[in-house]
Short mmCIF file of the C-alpha atoms (twelve columns), coordinates in Angstrom:
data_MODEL
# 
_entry.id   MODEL 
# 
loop_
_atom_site.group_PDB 
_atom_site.id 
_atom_site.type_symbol 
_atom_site.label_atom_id 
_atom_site.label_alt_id 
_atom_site.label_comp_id 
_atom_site.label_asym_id 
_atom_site.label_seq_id 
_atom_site.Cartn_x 
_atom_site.Cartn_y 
_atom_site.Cartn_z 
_atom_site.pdbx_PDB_model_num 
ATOM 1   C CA . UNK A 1   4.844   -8.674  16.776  1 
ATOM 2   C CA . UNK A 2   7.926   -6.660  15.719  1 
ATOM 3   C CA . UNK A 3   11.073  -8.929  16.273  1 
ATOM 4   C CA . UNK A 4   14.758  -7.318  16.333  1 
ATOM 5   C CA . UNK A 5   16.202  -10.928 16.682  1 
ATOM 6   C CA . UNK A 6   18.243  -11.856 13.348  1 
ATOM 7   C CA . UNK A 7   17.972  -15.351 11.169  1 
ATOM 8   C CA . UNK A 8   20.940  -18.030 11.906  1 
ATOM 9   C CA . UNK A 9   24.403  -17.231 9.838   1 
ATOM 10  C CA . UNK A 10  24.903  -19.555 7.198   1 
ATOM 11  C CA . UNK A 11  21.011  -20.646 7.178   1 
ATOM 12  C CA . UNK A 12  19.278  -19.993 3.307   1 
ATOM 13  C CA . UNK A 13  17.103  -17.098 4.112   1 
ATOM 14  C CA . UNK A 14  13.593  -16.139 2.024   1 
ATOM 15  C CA . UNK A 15  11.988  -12.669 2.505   1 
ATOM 16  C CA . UNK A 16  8.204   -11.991 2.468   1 
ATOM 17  C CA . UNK A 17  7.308   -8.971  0.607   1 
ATOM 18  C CA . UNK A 18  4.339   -7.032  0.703   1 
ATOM 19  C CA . UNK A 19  4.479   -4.155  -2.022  1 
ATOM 20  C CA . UNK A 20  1.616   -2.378  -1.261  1 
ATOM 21  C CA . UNK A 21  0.262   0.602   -3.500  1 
ATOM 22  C CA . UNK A 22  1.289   3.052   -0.349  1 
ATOM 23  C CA . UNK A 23  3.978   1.605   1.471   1 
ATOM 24  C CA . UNK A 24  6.179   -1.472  1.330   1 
ATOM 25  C CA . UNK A 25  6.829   -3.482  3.852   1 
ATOM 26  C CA . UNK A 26  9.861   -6.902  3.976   1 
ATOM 27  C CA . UNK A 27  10.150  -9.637  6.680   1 
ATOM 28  C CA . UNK A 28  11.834  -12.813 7.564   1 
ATOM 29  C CA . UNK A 29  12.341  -15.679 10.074  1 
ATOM 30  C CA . UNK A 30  14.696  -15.662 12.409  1 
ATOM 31  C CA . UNK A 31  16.356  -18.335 14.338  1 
ATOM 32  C CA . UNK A 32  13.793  -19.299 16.286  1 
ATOM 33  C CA . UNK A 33  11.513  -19.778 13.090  1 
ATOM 34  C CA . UNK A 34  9.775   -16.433 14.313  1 
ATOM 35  C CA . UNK A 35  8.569   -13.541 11.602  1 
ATOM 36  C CA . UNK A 36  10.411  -10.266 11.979  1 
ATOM 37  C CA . UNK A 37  10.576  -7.011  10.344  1 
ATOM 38  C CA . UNK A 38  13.114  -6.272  7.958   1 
ATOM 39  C CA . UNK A 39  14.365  -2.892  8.600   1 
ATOM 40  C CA . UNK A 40  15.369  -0.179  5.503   1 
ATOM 41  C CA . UNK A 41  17.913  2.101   5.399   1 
ATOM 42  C CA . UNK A 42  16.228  4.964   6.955   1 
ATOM 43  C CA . UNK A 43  15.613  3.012   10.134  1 
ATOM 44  C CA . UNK A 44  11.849  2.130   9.393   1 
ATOM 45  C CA . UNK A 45  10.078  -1.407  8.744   1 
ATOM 46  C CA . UNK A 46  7.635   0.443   6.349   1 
ATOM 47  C CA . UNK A 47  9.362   1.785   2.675   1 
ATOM 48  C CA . UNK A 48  7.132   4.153   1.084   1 
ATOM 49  C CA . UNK A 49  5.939   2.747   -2.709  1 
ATOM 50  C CA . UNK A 50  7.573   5.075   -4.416  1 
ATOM 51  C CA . UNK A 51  9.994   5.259   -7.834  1 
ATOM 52  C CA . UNK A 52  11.966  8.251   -9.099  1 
ATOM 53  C CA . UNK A 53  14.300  9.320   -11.591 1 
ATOM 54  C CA . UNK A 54  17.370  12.245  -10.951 1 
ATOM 55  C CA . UNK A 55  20.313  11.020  -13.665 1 
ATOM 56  C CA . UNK A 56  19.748  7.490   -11.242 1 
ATOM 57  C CA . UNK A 57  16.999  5.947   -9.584  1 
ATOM 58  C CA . UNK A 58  15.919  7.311   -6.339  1 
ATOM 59  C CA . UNK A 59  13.128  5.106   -4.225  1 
ATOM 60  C CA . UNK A 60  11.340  5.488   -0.972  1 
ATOM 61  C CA . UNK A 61  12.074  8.063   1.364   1 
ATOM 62  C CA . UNK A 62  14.557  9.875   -0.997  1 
ATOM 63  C CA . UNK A 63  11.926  9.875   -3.604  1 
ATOM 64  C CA . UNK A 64  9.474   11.685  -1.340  1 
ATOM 65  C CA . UNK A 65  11.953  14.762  -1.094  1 
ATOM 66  C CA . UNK A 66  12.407  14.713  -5.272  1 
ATOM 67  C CA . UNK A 67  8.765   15.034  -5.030  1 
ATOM 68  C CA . UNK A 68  8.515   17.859  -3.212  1 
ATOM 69  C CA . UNK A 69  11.244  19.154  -4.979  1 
ATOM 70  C CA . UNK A 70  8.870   19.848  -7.735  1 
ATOM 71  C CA . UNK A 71  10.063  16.671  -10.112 1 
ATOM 72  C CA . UNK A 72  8.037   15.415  -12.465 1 
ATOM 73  C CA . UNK A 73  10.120  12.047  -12.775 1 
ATOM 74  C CA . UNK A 74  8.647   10.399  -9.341  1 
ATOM 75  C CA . UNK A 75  5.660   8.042   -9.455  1 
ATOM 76  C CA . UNK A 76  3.529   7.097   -6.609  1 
ATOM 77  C CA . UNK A 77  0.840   4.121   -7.427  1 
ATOM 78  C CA . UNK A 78  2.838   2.094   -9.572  1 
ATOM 79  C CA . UNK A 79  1.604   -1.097  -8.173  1 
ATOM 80  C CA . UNK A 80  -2.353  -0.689  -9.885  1 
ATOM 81  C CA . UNK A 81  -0.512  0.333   -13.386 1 
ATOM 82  C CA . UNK A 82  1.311   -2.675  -13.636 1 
ATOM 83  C CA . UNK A 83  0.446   -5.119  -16.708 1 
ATOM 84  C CA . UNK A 84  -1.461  -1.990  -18.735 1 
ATOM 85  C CA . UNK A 85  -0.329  0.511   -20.881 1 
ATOM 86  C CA . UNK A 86  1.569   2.819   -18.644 1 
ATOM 87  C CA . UNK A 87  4.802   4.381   -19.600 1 
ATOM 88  C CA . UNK A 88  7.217   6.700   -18.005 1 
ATOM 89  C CA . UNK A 89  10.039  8.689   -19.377 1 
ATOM 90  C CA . UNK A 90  13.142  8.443   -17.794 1 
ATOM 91  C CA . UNK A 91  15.674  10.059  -19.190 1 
ATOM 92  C CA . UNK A 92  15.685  9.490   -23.200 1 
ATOM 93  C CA . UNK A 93  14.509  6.012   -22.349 1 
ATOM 94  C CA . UNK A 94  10.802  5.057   -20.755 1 
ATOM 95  C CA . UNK A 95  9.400   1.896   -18.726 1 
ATOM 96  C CA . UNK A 96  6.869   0.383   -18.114 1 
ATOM 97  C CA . UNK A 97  5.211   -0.007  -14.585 1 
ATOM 98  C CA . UNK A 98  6.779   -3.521  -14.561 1 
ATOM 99  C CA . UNK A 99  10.196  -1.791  -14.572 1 
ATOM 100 C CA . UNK A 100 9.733   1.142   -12.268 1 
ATOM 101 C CA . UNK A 101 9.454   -1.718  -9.652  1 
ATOM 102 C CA . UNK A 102 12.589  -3.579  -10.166 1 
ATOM 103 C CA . UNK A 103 14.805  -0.516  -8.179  1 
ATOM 104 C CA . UNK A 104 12.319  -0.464  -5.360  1 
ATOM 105 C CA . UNK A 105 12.477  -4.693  -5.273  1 
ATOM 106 C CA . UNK A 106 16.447  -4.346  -5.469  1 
ATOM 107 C CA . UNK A 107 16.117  -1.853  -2.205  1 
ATOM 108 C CA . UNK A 108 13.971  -4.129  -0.137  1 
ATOM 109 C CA . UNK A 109 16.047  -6.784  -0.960  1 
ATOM 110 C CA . UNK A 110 19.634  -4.931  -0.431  1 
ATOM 111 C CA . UNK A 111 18.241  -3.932  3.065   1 
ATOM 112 C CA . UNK A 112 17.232  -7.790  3.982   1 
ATOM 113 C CA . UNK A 113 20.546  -8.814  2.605   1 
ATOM 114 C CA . UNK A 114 22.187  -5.943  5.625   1 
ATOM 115 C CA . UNK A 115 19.847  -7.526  7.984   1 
ATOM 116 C CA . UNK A 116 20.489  -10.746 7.378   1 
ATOM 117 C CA . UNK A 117 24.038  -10.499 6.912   1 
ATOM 118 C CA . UNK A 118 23.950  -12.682 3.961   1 
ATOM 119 C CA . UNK A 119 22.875  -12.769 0.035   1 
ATOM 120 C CA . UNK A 120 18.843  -13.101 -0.123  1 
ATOM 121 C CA . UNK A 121 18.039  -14.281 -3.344  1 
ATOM 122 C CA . UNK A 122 14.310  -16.167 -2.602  1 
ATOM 123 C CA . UNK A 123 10.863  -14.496 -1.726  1 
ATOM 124 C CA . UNK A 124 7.250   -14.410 -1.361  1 
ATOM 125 C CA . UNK A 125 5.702   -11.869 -3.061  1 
ATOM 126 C CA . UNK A 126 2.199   -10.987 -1.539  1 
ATOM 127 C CA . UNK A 127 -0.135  -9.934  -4.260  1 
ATOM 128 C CA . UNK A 128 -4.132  -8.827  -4.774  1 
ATOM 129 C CA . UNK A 129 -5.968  -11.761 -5.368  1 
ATOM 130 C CA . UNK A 130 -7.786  -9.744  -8.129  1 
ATOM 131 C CA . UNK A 131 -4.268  -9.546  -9.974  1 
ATOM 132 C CA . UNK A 132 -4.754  -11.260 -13.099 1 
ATOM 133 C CA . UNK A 133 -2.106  -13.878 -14.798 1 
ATOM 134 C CA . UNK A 134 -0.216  -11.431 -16.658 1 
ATOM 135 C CA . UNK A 135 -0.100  -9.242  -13.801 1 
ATOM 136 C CA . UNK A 136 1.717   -11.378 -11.562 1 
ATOM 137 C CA . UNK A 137 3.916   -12.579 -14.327 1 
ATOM 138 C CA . UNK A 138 4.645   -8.895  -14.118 1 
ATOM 139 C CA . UNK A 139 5.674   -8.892  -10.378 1 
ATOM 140 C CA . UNK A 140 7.430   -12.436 -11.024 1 
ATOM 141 C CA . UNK A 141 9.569   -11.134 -13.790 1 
ATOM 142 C CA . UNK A 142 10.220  -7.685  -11.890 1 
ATOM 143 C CA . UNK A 143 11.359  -9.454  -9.023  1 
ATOM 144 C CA . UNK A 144 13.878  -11.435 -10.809 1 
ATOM 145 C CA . UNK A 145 15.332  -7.955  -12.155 1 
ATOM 146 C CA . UNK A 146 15.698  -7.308  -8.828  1 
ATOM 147 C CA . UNK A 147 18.014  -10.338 -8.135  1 
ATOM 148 C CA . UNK A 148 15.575  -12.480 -6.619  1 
ATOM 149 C CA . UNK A 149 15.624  -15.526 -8.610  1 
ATOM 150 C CA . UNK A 150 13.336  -17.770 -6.484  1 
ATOM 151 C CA . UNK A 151 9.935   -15.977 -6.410  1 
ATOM 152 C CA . UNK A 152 6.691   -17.701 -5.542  1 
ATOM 153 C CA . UNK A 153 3.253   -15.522 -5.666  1 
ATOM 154 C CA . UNK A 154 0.872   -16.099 -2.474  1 
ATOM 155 C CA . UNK A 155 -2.433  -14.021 -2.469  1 
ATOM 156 C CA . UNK A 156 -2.417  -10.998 -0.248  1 
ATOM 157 C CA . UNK A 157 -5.835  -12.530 1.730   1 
ATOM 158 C CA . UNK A 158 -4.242  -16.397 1.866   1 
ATOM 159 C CA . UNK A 159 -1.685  -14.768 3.240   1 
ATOM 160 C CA . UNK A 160 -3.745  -13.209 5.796   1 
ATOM 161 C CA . UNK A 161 -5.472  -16.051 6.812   1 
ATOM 162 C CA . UNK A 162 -1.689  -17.821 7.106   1 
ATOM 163 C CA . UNK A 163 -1.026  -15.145 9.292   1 
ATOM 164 C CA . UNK A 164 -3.979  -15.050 11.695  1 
ATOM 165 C CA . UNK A 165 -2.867  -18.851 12.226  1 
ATOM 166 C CA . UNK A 166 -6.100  -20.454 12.657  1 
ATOM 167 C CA . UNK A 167 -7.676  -23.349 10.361  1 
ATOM 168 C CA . UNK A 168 -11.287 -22.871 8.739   1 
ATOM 169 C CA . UNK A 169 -13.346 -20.612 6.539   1 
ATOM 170 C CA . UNK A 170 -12.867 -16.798 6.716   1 
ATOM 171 C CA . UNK A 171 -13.739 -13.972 4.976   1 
ATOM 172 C CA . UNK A 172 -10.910 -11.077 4.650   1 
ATOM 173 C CA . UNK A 173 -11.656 -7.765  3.241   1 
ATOM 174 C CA . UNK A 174 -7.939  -6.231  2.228   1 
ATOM 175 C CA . UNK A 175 -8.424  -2.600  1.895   1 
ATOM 176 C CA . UNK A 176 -5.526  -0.943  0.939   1 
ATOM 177 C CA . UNK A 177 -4.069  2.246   -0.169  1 
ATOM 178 C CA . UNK A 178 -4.676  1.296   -4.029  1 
ATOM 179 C CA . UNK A 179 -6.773  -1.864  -4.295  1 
ATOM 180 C CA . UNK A 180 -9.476  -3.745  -2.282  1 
ATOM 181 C CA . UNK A 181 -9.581  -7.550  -1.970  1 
ATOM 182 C CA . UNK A 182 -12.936 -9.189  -0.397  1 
ATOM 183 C CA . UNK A 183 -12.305 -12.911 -0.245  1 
ATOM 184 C CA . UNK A 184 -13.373 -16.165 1.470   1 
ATOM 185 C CA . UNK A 185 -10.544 -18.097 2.180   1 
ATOM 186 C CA . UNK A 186 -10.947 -21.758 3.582   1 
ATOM 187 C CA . UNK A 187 -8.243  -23.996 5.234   1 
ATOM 188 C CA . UNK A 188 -8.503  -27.805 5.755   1 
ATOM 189 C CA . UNK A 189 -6.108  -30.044 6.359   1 
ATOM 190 C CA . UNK A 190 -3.031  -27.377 5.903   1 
ATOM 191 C CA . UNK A 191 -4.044  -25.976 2.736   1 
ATOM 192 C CA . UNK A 192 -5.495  -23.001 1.698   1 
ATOM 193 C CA . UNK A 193 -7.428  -22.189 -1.316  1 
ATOM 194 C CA . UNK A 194 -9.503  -18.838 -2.181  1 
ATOM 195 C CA . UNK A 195 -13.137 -20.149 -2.586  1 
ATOM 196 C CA . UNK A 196 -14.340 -16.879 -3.733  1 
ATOM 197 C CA . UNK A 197 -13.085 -12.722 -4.343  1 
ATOM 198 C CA . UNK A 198 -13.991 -10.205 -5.198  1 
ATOM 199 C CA . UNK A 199 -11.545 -7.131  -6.286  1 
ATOM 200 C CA . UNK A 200 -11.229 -3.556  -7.653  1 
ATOM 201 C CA . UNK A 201 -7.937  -1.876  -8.152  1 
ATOM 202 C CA . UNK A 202 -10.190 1.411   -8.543  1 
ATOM 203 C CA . UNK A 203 -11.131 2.337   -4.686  1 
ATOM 204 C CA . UNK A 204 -8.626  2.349   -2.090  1 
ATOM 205 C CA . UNK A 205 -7.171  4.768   0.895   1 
ATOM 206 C CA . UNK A 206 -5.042  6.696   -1.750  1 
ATOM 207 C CA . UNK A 207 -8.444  7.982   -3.063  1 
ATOM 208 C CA . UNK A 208 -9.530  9.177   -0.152  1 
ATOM 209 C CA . UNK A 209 -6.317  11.397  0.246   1 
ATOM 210 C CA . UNK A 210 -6.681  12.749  -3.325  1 
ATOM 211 C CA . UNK A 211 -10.168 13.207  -2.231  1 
ATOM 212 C CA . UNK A 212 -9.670  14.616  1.174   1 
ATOM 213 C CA . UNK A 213 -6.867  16.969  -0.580  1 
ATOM 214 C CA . UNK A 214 -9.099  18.259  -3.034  1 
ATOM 215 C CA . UNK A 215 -11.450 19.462  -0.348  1 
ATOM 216 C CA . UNK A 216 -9.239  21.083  1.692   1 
ATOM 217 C CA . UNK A 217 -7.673  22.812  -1.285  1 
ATOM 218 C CA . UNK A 218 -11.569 23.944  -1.758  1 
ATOM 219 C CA . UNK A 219 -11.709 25.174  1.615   1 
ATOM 220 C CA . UNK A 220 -8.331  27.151  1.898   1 
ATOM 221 C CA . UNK A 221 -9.463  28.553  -1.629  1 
ATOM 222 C CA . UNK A 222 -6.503  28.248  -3.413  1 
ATOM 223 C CA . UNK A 223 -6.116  27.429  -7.164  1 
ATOM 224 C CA . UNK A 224 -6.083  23.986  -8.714  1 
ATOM 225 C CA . UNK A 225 -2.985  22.656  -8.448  1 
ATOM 226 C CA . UNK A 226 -1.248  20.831  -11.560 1 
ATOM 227 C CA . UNK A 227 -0.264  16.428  -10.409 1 
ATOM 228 C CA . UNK A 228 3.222   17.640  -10.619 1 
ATOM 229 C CA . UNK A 229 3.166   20.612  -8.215  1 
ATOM 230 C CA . UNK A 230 4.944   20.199  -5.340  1 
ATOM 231 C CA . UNK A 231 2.285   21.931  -3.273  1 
ATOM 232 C CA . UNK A 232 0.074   18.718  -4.645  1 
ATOM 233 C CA . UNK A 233 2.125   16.996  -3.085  1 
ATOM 234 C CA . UNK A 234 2.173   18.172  0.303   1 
ATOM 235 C CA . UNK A 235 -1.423  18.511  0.058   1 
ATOM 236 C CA . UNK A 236 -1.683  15.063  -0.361  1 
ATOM 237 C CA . UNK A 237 0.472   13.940  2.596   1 
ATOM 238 C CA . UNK A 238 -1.009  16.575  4.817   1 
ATOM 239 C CA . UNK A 239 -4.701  14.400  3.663   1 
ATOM 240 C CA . UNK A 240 -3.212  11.544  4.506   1 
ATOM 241 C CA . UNK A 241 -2.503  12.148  8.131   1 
ATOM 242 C CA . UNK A 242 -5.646  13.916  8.401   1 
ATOM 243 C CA . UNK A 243 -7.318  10.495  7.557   1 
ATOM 244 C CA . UNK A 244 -5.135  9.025   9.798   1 
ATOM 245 C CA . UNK A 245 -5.681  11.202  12.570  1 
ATOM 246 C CA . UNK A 246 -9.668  11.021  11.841  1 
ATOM 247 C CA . UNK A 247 -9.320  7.434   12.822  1 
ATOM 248 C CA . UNK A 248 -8.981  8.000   16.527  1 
ATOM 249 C CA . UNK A 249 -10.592 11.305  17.228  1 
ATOM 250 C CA . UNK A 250 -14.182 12.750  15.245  1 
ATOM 251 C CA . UNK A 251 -12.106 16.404  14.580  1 
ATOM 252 C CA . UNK A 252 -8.646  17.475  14.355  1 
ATOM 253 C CA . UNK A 253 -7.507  21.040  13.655  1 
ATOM 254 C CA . UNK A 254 -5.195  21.772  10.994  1 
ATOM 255 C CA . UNK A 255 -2.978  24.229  10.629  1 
ATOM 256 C CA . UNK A 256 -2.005  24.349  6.491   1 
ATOM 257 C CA . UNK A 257 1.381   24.709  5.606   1 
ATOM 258 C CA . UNK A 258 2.541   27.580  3.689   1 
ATOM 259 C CA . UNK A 259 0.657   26.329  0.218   1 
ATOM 260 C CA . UNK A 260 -0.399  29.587  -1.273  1 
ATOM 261 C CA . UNK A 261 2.648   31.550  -0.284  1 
ATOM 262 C CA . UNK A 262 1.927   33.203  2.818   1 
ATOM 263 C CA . UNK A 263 0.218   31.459  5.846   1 
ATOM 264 C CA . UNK A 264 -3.269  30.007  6.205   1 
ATOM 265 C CA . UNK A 265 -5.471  29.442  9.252   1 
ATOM 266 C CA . UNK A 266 -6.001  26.543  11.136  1 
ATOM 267 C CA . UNK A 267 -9.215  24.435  9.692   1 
ATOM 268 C CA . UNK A 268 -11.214 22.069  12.070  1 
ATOM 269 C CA . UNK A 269 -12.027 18.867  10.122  1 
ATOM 270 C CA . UNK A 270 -14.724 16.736  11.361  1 
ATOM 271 C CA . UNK A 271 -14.520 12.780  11.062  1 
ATOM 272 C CA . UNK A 272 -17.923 13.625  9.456   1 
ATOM 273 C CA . UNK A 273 -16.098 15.231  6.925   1 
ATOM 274 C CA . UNK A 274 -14.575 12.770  5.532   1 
ATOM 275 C CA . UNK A 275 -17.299 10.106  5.426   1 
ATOM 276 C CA . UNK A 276 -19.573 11.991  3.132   1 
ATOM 277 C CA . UNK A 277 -16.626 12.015  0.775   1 
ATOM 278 C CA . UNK A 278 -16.197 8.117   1.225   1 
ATOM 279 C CA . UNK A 279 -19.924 7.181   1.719   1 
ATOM 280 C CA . UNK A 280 -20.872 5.803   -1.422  1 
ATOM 281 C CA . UNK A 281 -17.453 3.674   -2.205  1 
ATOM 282 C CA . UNK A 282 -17.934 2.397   1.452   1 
ATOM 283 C CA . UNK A 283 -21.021 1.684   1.303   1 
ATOM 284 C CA . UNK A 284 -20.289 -0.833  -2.094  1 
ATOM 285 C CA . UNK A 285 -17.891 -2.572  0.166   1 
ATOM 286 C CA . UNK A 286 -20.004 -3.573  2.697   1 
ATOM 287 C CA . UNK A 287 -22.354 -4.247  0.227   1 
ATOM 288 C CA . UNK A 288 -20.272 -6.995  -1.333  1 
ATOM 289 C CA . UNK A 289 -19.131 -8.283  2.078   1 
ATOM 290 C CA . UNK A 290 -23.073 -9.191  3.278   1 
ATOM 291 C CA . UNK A 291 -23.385 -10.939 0.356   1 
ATOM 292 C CA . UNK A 292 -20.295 -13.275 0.354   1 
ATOM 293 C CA . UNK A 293 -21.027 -13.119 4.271   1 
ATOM 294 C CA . UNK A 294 -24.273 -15.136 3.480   1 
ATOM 295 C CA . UNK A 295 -22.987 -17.183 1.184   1 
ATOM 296 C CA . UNK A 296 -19.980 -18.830 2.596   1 
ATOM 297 C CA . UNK A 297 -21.487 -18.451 5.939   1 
ATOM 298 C CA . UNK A 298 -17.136 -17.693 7.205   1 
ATOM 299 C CA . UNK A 299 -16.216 -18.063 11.012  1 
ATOM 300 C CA . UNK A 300 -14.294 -14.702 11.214  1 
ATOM 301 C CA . UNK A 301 -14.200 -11.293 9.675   1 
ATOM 302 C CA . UNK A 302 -10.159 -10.447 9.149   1 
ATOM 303 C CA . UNK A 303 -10.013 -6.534  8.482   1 
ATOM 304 C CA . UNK A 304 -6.353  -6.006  6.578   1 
ATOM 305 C CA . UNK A 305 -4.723  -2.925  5.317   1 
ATOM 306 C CA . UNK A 306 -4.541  0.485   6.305   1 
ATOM 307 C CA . UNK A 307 -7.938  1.862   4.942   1 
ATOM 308 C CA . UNK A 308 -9.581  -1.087  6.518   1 
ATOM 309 C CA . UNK A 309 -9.272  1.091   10.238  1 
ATOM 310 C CA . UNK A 310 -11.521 4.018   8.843   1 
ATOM 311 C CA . UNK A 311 -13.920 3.856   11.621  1 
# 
């Protein structure tokens, strides 16, 4: 439940971060030892994932609009590149993945710190359970960049299984924008331990967009579009609410934004659409699911994450 009610003055406050591949979202407790959302600067409880670079850094919402601005300094899915190889320019100097994070840390936590009225300084950092050790090292020492000195790593499913506030054996399938966690997670006697999960960092909802973008590009039969193109970019959030929009109704009609320089018809998309294009990554998941399913013989199915309400 979203709470507007602020933590005590004077009380040491800890924010719970979930830095998801899409969107990023911060909370607290507040005096009455209740979760609530952490508001950011533009007024929302959900920061979009994304880093950029204009002489400064530029995150979230502000980002978006470099984006579409036609830069080539923004990046959108930093959280599955962190721990490899990845580099960006910024500037005359480059980072790594592990880096692009630390401005986009330092904004969630600024925004608690207005919320709170006080200096925030401790967190819990949500993270894929398929995140390896150096990986969350990573988001450890990225956080402390950020000014959070006190950090302690809690998997994403534990943490849904804290959440849904019941003891015993579960099986959560997190699927995300960028990653997909399918784990059995077993409480007794107030602790929690992972028995068994399964993860991929190469299937989630931000696939589907690229996907769903490509199609429609297809269909309006424009050109291919270069990753930096602004038009790309709209593409890609126009694909994303599509998807979105597929989730409660089996068509919606489109009408295309200006993408090839004049305008474009309205397109009817069927839900049906979209699940050809999805079919065979889908179909995997559930695949794994049975089969931890009959293993662990769990009490509840916990669906978490965005992609995880694709009908």
């Amino acid at each position: 439940a979203l709470r507007k009610t602020r933590p005590a003055p004077n009380r040491s406050v800890a924010v719970g971060i979930d830095l998801g591949t899409r969107n990023a979202l911060c909370a607290c407790v507040d005096g009455e030892g209740l979760p609530v959302m952490v508001p950011n600067r533009w007024g929302s409880t959900s920061t979009p994932s994304v880093v950029g670079w204009d002489g400064g850094w530029v995150i979230g919402e502000d980002a978006l609009r470099l984006s579409l601005r036609g830069s080539e300094s923004v990046w959108w899915d930093i959280k599955r590149k962190v721990g490899g190889n990845f580099s960006a320019l910024c500037g005359t100097e480059t980072y790594t993945a592990q880096a692009l994070l630390v401005p986009l840390l330092s904004a969630l936590r600024e925004d608690a710190e207005v919320f709170v009225g006080q200096f925030v300084s401790s967190c819990i950092l949500a993270v894929p359970a398929c995140f390896t050790l150096l990986q969350r090292e990573a988001m450890t020492q990225a956080a402390n960049a950020a000014g959070l000195r006190e950090v302690r790593i809690v998997n994403e499913p534990t943490a849904a299984a804290l959440a849904y506030g019941r003891e015993g054996r579960f099986l959560v399938m997190d699927f995300g924008a960028g990653t997909v966690d399918i784990s059995v997670v077993e409480s007794e006697n107030g602790v929690w331990q992972v028995l068994e999960s399964v993860g991929t960092a190469k299937v989630g909802g931000y696939d589907f967009d690229i996907a769903l973008a490509e199609w429609l590009r297809e269909r309006l039969l424009l050109e291919a579009f270069s990753p930096s193109d602004p038009r790309w970019r709209v593409l890609i959030l126009e694909a994303e609410s599509i998807k979105i929009a597929l989730s409660t109704c089996r068509s919606y009609s489109w009408k295309p934004p200006a993408l090839g320089g004049h305008d474009l018809a309205p397109l009817l998309v069927e839900r049906e659409d979209l699940e050809r294009m999805v079919r065979f990554s889908i179909r995997r998941l559930i695949l794994v699911v049975r089969k931890l399913w009959e293993k662990h013989d769990p009490q509840r199915l916990l669906l978490v994450g965005g992609s995880s309400r694709i009908p």
